[in-house]
Coordinates of C-alpha atoms in Angstrom, one line a residue:
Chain V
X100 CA -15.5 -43.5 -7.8
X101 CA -14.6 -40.2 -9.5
X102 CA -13.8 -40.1 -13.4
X103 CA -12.0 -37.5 -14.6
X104 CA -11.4 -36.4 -18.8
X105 CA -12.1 -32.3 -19.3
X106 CA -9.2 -32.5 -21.4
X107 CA -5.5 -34.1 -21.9
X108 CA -6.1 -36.7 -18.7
X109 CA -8.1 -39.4 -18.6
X110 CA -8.1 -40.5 -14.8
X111 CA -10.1 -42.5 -12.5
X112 CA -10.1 -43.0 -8.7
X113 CA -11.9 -44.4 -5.9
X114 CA -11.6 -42.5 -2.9
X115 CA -13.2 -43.5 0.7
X116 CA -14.0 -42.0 3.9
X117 CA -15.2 -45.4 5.5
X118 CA -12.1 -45.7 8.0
X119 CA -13.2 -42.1 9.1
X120 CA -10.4 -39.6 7.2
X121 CA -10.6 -39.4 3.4
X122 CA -8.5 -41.8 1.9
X123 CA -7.8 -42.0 -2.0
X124 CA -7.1 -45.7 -2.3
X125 CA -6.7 -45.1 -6.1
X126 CA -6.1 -42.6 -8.5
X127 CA -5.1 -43.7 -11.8
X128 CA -4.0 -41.7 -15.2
X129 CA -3.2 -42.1 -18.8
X130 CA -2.3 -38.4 -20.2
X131 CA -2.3 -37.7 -24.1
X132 CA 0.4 -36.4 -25.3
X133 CA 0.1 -34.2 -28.1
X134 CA 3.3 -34.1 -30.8
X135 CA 5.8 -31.4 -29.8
X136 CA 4.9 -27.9 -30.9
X137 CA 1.6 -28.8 -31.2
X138 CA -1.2 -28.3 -28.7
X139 CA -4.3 -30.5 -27.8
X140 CA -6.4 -31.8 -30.5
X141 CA -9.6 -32.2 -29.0
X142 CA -10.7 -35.0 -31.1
X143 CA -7.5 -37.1 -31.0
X144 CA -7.3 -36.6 -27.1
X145 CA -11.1 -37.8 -26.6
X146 CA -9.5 -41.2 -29.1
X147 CA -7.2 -41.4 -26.6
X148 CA -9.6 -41.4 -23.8
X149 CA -11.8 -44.0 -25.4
X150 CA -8.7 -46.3 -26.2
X151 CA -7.6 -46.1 -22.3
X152 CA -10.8 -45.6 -20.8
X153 CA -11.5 -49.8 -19.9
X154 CA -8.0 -50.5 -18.7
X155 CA -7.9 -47.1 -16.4
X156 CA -11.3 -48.3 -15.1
X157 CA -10.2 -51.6 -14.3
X158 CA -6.8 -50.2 -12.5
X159 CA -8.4 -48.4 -10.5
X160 CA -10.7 -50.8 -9.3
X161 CA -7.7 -53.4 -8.5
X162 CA -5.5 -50.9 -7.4
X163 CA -7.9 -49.6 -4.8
X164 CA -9.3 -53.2 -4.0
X165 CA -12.8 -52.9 -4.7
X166 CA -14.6 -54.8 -6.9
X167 CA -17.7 -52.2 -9.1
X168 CA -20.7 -53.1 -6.8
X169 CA -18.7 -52.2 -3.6
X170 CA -18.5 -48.7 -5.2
X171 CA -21.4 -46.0 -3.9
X172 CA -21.9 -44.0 -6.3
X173 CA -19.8 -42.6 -9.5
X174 CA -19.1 -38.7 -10.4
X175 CA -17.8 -37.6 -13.8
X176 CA -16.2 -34.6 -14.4
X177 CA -19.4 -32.6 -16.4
X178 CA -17.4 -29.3 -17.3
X179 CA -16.0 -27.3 -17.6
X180 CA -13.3 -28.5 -20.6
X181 CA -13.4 -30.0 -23.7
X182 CA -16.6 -31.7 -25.2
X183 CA -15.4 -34.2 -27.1
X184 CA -13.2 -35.3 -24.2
X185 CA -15.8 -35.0 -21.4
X186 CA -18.3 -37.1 -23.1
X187 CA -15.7 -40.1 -22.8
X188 CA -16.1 -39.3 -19.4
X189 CA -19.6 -39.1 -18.7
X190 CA -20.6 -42.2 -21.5
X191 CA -18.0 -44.2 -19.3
X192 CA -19.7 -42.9 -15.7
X193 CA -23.4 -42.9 -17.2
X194 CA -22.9 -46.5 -18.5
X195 CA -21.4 -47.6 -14.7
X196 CA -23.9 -45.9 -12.8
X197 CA -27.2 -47.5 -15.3
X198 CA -25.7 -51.0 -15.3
X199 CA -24.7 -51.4 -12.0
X200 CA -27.6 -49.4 -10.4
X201 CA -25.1 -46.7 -8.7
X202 CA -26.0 -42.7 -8.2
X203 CA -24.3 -40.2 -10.7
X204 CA -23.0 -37.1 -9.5
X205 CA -22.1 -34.0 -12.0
X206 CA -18.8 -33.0 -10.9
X207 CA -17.4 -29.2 -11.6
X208 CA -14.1 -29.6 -12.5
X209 CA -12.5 -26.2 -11.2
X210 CA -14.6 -26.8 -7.9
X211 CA -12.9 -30.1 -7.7
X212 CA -9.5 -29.3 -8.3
X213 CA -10.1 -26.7 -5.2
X214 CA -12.0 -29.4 -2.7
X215 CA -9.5 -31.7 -3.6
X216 CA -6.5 -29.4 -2.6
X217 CA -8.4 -28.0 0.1
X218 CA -8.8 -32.0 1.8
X219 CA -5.4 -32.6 1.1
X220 CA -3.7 -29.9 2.8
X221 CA -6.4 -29.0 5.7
X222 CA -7.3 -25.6 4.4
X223 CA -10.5 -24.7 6.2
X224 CA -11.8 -21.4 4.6
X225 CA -9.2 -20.3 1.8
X226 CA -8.7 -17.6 -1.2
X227 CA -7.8 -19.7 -3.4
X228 CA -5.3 -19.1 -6.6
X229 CA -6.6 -21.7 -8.9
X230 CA -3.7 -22.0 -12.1
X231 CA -3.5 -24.1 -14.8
X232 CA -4.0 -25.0 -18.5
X233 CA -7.7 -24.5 -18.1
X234 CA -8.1 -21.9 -15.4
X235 CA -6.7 -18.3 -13.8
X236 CA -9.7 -17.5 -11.0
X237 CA -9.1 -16.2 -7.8
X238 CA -12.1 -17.4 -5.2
X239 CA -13.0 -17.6 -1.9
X240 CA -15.9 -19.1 -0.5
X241 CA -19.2 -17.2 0.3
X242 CA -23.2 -17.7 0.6
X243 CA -23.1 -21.1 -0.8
X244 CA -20.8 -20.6 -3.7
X245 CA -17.3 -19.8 -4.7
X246 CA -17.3 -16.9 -5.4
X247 CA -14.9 -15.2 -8.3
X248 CA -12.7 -11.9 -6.7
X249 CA -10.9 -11.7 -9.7
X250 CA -9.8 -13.7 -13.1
X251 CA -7.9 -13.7 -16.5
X252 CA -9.4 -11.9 -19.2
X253 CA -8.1 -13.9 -21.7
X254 CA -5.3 -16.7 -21.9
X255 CA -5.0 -18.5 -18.6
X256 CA -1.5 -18.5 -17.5
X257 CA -0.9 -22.4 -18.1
X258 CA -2.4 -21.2 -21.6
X259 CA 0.4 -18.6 -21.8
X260 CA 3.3 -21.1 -20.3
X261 CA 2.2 -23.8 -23.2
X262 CA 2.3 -21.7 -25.8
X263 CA 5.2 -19.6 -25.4
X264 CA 6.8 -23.0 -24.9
X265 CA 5.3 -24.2 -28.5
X266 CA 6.5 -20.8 -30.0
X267 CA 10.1 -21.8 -28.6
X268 CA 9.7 -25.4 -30.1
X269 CA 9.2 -27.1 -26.4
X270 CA 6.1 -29.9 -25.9
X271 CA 3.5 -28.8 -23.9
X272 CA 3.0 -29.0 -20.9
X273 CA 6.0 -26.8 -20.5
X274 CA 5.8 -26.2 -17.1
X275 CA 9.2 -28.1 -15.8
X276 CA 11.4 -27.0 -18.4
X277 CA 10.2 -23.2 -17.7
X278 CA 10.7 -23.1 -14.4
X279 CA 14.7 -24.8 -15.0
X280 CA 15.1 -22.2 -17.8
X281 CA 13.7 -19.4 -15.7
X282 CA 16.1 -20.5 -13.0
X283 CA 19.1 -19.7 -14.8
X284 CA 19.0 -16.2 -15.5
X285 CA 18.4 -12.5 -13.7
X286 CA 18.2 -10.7 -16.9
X287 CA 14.9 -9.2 -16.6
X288 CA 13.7 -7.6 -20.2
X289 CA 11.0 -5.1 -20.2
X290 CA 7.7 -7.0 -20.7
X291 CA 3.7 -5.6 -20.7
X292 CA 2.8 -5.6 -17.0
X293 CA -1.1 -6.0 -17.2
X294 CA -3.8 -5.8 -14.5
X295 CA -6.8 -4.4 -14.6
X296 CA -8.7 -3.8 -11.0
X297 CA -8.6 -7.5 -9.9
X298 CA -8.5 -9.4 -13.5
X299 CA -5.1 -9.8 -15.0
X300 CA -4.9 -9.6 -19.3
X301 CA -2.0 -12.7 -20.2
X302 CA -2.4 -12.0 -23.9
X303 CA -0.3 -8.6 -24.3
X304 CA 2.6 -10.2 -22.5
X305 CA 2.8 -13.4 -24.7
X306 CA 2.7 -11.4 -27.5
X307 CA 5.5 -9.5 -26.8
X308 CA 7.4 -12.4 -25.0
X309 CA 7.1 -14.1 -28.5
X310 CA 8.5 -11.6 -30.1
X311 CA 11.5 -11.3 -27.9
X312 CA 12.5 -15.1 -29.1
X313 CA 11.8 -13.8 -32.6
X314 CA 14.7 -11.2 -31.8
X315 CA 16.6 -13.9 -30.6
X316 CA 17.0 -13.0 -26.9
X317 CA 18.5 -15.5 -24.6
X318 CA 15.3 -17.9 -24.1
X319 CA 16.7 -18.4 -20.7
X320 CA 16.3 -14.3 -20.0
X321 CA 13.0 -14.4 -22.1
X322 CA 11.3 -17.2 -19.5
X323 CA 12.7 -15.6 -16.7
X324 CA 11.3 -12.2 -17.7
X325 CA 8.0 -13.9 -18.6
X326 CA 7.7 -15.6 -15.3
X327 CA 8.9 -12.2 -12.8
X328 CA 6.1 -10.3 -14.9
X329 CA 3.3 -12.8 -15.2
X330 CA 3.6 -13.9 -12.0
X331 CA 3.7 -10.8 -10.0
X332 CA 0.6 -9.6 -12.1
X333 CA -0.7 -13.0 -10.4
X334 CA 0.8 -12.4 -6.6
X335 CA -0.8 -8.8 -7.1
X336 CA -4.2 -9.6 -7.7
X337 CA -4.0 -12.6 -4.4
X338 CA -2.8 -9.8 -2.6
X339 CA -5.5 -7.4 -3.5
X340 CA -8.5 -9.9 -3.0
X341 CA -6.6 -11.1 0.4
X342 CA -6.4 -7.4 1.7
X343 CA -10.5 -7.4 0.4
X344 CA -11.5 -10.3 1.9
X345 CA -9.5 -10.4 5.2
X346 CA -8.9 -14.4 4.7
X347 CA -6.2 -15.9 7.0
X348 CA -5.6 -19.0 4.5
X349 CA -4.3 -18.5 1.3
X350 CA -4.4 -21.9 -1.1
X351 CA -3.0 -22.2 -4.3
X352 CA -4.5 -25.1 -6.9
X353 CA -3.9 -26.2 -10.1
X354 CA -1.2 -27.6 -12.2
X355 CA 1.2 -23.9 -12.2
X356 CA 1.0 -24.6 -8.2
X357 CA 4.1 -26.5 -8.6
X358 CA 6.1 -23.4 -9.7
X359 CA 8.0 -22.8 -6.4
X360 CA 8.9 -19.2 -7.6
X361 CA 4.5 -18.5 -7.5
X362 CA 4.7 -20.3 -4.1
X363 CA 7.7 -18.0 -2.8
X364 CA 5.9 -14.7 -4.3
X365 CA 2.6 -15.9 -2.5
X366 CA 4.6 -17.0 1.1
X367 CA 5.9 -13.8 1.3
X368 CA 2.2 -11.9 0.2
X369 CA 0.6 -14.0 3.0
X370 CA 3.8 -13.0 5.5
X371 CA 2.8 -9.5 4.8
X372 CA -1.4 -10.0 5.6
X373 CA -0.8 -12.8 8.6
X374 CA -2.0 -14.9 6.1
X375 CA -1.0 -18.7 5.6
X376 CA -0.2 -20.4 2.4
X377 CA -1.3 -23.8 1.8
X378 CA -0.2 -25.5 -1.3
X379 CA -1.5 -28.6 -3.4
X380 CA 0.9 -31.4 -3.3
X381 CA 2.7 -31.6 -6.4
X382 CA 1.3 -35.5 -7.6
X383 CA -2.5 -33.9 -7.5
X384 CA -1.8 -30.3 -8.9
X385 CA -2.7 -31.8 -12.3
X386 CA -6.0 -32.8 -13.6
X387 CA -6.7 -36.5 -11.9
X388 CA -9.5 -38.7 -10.9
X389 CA -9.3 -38.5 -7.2
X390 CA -10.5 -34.6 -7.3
X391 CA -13.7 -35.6 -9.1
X392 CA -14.2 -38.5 -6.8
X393 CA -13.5 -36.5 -3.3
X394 CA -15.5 -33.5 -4.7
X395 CA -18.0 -36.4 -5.6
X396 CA -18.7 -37.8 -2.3
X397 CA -19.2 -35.0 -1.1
X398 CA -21.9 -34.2 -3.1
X399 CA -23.0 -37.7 -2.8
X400 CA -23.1 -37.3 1.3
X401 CA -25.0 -33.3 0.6
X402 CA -27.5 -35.6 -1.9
X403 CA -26.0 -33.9 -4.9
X404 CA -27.4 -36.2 -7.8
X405 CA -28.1 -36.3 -11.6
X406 CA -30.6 -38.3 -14.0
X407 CA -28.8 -40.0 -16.7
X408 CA -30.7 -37.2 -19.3
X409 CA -30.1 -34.5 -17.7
X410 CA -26.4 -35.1 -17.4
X411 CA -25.0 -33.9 -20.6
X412 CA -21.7 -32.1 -20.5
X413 CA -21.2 -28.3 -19.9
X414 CA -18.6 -27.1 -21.4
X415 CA -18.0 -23.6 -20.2
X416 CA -19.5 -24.3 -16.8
X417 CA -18.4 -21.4 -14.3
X418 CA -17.4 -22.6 -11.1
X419 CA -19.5 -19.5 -9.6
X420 CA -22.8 -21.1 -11.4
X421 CA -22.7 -24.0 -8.6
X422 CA -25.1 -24.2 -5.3
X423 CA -22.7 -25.3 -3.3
X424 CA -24.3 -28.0 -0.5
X425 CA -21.4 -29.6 1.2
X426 CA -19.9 -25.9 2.7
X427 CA -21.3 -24.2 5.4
Chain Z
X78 CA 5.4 14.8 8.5
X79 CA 8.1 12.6 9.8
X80 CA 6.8 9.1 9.9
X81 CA 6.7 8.7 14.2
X82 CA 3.9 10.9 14.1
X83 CA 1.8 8.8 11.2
X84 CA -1.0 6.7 12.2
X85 CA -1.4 3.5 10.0
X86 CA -5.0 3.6 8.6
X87 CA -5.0 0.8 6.0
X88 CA -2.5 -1.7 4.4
X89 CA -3.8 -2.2 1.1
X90 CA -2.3 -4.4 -1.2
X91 CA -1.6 -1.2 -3.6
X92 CA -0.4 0.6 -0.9
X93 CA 0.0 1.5 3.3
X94 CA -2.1 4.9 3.8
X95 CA -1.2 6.6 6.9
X96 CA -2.3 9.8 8.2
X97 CA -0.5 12.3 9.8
X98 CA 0.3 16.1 9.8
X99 CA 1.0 18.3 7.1
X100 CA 1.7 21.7 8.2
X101 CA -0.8 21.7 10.3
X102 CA -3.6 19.9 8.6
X103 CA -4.2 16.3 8.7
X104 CA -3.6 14.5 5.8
X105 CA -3.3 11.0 3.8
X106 CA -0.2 9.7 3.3
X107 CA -0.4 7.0 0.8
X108 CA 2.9 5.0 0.1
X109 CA 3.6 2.8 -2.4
X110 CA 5.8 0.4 -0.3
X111 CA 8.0 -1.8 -2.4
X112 CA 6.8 -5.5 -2.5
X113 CA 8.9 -8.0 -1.7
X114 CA 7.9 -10.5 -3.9
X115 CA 8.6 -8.1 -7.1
X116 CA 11.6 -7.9 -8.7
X117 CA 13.5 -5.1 -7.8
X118 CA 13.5 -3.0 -11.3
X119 CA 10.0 -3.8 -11.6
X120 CA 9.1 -3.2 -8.6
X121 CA 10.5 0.3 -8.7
X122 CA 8.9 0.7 -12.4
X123 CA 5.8 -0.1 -11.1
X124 CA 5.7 2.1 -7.9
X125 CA 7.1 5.5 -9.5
X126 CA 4.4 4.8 -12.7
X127 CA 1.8 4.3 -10.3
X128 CA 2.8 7.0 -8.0
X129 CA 2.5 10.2 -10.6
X130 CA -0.4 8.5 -12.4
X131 CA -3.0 8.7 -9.5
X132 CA -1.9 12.3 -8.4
X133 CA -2.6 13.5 -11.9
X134 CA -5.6 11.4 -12.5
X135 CA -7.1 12.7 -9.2
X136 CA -6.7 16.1 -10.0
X137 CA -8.1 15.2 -13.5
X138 CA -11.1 13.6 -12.5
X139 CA -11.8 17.0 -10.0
X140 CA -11.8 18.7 -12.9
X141 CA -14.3 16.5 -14.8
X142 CA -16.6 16.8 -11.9
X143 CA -15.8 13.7 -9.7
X144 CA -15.3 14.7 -5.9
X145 CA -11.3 13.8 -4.7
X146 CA -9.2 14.4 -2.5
X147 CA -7.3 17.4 -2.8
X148 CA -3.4 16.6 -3.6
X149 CA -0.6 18.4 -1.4
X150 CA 2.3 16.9 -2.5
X151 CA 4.0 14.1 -4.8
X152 CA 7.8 12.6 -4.3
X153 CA 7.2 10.1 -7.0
X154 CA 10.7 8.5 -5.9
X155 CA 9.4 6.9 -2.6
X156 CA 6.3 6.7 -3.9
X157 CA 4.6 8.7 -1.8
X158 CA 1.3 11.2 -2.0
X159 CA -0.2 13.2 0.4
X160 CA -3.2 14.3 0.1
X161 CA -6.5 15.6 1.9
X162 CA -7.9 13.4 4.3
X163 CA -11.9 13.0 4.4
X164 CA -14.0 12.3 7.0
X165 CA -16.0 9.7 5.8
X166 CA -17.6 5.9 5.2
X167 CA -16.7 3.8 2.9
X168 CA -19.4 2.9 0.3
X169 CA -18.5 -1.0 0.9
X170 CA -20.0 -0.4 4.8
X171 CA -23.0 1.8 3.7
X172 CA -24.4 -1.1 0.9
X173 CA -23.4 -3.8 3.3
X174 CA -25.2 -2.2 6.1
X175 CA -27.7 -1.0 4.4
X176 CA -26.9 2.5 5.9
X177 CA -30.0 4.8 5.4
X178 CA -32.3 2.0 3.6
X179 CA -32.4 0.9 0.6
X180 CA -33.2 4.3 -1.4
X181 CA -30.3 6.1 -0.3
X182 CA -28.3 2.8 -1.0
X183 CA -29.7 3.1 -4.3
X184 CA -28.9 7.0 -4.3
X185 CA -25.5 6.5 -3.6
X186 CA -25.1 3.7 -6.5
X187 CA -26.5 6.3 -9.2
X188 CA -24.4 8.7 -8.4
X189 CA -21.8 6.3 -8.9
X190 CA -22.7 4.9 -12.3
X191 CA -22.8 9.1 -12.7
X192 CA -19.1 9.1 -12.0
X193 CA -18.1 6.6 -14.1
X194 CA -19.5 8.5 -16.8
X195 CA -18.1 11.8 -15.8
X196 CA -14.7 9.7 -16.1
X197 CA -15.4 8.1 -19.3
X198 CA -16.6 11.0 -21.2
X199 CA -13.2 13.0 -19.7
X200 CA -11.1 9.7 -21.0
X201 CA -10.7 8.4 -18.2
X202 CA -10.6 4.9 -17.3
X203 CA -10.1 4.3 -13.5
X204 CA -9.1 0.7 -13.3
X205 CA -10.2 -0.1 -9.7
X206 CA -14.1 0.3 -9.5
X207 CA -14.8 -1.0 -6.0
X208 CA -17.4 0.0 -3.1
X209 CA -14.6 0.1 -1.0
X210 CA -13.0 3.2 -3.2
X211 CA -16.2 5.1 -3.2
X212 CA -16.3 7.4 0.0
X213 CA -19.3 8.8 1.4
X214 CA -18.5 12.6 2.9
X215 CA -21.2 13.8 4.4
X216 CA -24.0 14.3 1.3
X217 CA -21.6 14.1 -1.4
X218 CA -19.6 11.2 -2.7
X219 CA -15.7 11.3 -3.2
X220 CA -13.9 8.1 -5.4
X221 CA -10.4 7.5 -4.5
X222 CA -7.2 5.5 -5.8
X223 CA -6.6 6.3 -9.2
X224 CA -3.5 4.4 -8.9
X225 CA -5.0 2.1 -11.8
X226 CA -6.4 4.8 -14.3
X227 CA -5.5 5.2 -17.4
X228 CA -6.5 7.3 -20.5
X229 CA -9.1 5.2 -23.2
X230 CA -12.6 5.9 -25.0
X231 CA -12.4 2.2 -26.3
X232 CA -15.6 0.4 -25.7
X233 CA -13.9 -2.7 -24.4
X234 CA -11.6 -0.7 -21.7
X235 CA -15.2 1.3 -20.5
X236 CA -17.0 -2.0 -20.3
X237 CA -14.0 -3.5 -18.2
X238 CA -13.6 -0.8 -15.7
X239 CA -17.8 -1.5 -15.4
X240 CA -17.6 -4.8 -15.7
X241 CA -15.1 -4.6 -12.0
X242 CA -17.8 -3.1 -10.4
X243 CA -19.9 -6.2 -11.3
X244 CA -17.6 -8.7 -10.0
X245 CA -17.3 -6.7 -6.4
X246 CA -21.4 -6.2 -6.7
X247 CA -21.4 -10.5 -7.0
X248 CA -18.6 -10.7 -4.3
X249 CA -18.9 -8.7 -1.5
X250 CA -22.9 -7.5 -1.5
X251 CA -24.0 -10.8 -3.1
X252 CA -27.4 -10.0 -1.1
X253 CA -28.1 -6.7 -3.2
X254 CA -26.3 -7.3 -6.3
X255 CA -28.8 -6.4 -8.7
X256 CA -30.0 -3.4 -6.8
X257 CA -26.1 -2.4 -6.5
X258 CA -25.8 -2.8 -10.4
X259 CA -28.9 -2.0 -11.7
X260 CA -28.7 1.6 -10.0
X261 CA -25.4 1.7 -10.8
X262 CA -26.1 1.4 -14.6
X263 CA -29.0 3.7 -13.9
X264 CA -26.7 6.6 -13.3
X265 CA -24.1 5.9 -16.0
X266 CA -26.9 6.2 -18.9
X267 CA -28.3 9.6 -17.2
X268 CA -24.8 10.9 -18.0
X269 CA -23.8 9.1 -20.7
X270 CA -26.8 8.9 -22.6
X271 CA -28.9 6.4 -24.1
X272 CA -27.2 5.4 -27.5
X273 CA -23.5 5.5 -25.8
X274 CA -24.4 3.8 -22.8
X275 CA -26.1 1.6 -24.3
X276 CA -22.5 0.5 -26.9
X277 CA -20.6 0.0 -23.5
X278 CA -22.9 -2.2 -21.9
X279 CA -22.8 -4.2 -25.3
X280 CA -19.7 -4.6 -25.0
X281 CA -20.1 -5.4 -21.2
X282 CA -21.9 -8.6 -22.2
X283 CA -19.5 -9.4 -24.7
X284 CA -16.4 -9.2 -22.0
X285 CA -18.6 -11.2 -20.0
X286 CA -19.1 -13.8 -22.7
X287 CA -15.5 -13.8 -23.5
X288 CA -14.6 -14.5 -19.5
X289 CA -12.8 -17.3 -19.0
X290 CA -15.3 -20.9 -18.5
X291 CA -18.0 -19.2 -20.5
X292 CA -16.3 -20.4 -23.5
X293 CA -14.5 -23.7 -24.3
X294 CA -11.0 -24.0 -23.4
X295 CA -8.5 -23.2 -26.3

């Protein structure tokens, strides 16, 4: 059982591999929706997360049909993300696994995300493009860790999506309704292209995408601009780390993996290097309880464990700070 | 110099390098292809930017004391350079090999961290600080692709174009990555001297703290 709440979702899930293949026989979700304009408070979205936390549990349980002591072990999301909000997590997982006598297992959020698309879509040895509200990190697997070829300096691009949506009075996340904006123009406006070596700087460009609403261009023109610029920066730093590392699988987590325009700039990348783009399905791009529970067992089948003191949250915990046990 | 004769040598991701004959000599030809995946009018900004800033940065950074390749010509259109071509490894195969043990390894990543500073205290920023840049010509050391540099002394744009270095020390030579980067560093303070050296790799640590998952999101 995996229990996910770094930040907006609270989600649990109980995946198996009893019947031989992984099988997530559950993953529920109850997302906090902050008011429109506004971003994520941490302390009203870790309320949230207490208020759903029972009934989410219990879901999951019946949804997966399992009753608590059939479950081998629970994993909690440990970091990185929000503290307030990953404490719901690990009170809720630290309380199952004392009562009912089951391991814990610290879970790395980013690391899951990536196992988790990696399972799903048969990736064996991938750079990955991991994208979303919480992370811009390009990785590939090496010496027991994932290891970081290149990253964002500052906002992540989900960051940068949100809050150029907020500026132009959307809710957040404002992923869907940028990509059906973006979709309707071919104006492109001149916008701060801005990579450095392999890191790309998203800061400059929101900025000055802003400030293009502010002189009231077309926000259809202004989101398409925005998207060609940031996500080329994006498509040129996977292509730089794919011509370093000479991988032949390219896989692309995280909740911005559903942009189809990324996925087209990356198919034709990987086209170029004989390289083949694997893409998380859509329903488990977001932040959910079945990565922390696949990434979970297997850390539970590697004898990745925690004590119940030792497992406080980390909140800035670097995927590239984790012995990895369950890769060769 | 008509392309039949060219012999692919590498397909970056900046760039395909070929080499092939320039009256008479053998030469790079590097060409900024367009990309696909780019929008055309960027694409095209991109390319012609990129094109004319590496040939003057390489003849800049000559002049600072930092081995490149000579530059024959520039048609900033198709963006395309040619340029000396040097018989050499790359600095990638020599620290993953170990070529010539460990103290010319170490040798080798001084006199890089000496570059750097040559580059720094000439304004120059080179954007792309990889081993696999860094060519070893016989006993000297030549750095290529400037197609990243830029002008800065800012402390923050130093530490980053260190701080790159770093990342491919951690990556790609995982085994040796304090040996890569503490000689590295070794060589930058010989040239940059104590005090300066010392503000940059201040700053280093601070870029580093800033990265993304060493801090709380939002």
């Amino acid at each position: 059982m995996g229990v996910e709440s770094t930040a907006h979702t609270f989600g649990v899930s109980v995946v198996s591999t009893r019947s031989g293949a992984p099988t997530i026989l559950s993953d529920v979700r109850d997302i906090y929706r902050p008011e429109k304009g506004e971003g994520i408070h941490p302390r009203e979205a870790s309320r949230h997360h207490t208020q759903v936390a029972a009934p989410v549990l219990s879901k999951a349980l019946k949804d997966a049909g399992v009753k608590i002591s059939d479950v081998d072990a629970v994993a909690f999301s440990q970091g990185p993300g929000l503290g307030p909000c990953l404490r719901v997590g690990a009170v809720v997982a630290r309380s199952v696994s004392a009562y009912y006598g089951k391991p814990l297992i610290p879970v790395n959020h980013a690391i899951a995300h990536i196992e988790l698309a990696a399972m799903l879509t048969d990736a064996s040895d991938p750079l990955v493009l991991l994208v979303s509200g919480g992370h811009t990190v390009i990785t590939a697997f090496a010496a027991r860790r994932w290891r970081v070829f290149g990253e964002t300096l500052d906002l992540t691009v989900g960051q940068m999506i949100d809050q150029f949506g907020r500026a132009a009075g959307y809710a957040s996340p404002f992923g869907r309704e940028f990509e059906a904006l973006s979709n309707k123009s071919n104006v492109l406006l001149d916008l701060p292209y801005t990579v450095k070596g392999n890191d790309v700087s998203f800061s400059g460009l929101l900025t000055a995408s802003k400030r293009l609403l502010a002189e009231r261009r077309g926000l259809e023109d202004v989101c398409f601009s925005l998207r060609e610029t940031g996500f080329a920066m994006l498509a040129e730093v996977v292509e730089r780390a794919l011509a370093f590392t000479e991988k032949k699988e390219v896989l692309i987590a995280g909740g911005v993996a559903a942009n189809l325009r990324l996925r087209e700039m990356l198919t034709q990348i990987c086209g170029v290097h004989g390289a083949k783009l694997f893409a998380v399905p859509r329903e488990y791009s977001g932040d959910c309880g079945a990565q922390i529970a696949w990434n979970g067992l297997q850390g539970l089948e590697a004898g990745v464990r925690i004590d119940v003191e030792k497992s406080s949250v980390k909140q800035s915990w670097r995927l590239d700070q984790v012995d990895i046990a369950w890769r060769r | 110099m008509k392309k039949v004769e060219m012999k692919l040598l590498t397909r970056g991701a900046e760039a395909a390098v070929y080499l092939g004959d320039w009256f008479g000599q053998e030469a790079v030809f590097k060409i900024r292809e367009p990309k696909q995946y780019r929008h055309p009018v960027l694409d095209s900004k991109i390319r012609r930017l990129r094109t004319l800033h590496e040939a003057s940065f390489i003849a800049e950074a000559r002049r600072l004391g930092v081995a490149t390749p000579l530059i024959y010509f520039v048609d900033q259109e198709r963006g395309e350079i040619v340029m000396q071509f040097l018989h050499g490894r790359r600095l990638k195969e020599i620290v993953n090999g170990d070529v010539g043990g460990a103290e010319a390894v170490e040798g080798w990543c001084r006199e890089v961290g000496r570059y750097v500073a040559r580059l720094h205290l000439g304004r120059i920023i080179h954007g792309d600080l990889t081993t696999s840049n860094f060519i070893v010509v016989g006993d000297r050391l030549a750095l290529i692709d400037f197609g990243l540099a830029f002008y800065s002394t800012r402390l923050e744009d130093r530490a980053v174009d260190l701080h790159l270095l770093d990342t491919v020390a951690e990556s790609a030579h995982h085994r040796s990555a304090e040996r890569v980067t503490g000689a590295v560093l070794e060589g930058y303070r010989e040239v940059m001297g104590e005090a300066e050296a010392e503000k940059v790799l201040r700053q280093l640590k601070e870029v580093e703290r800033r990265g993304r998952y060493k801090k709380q999101v939002d």
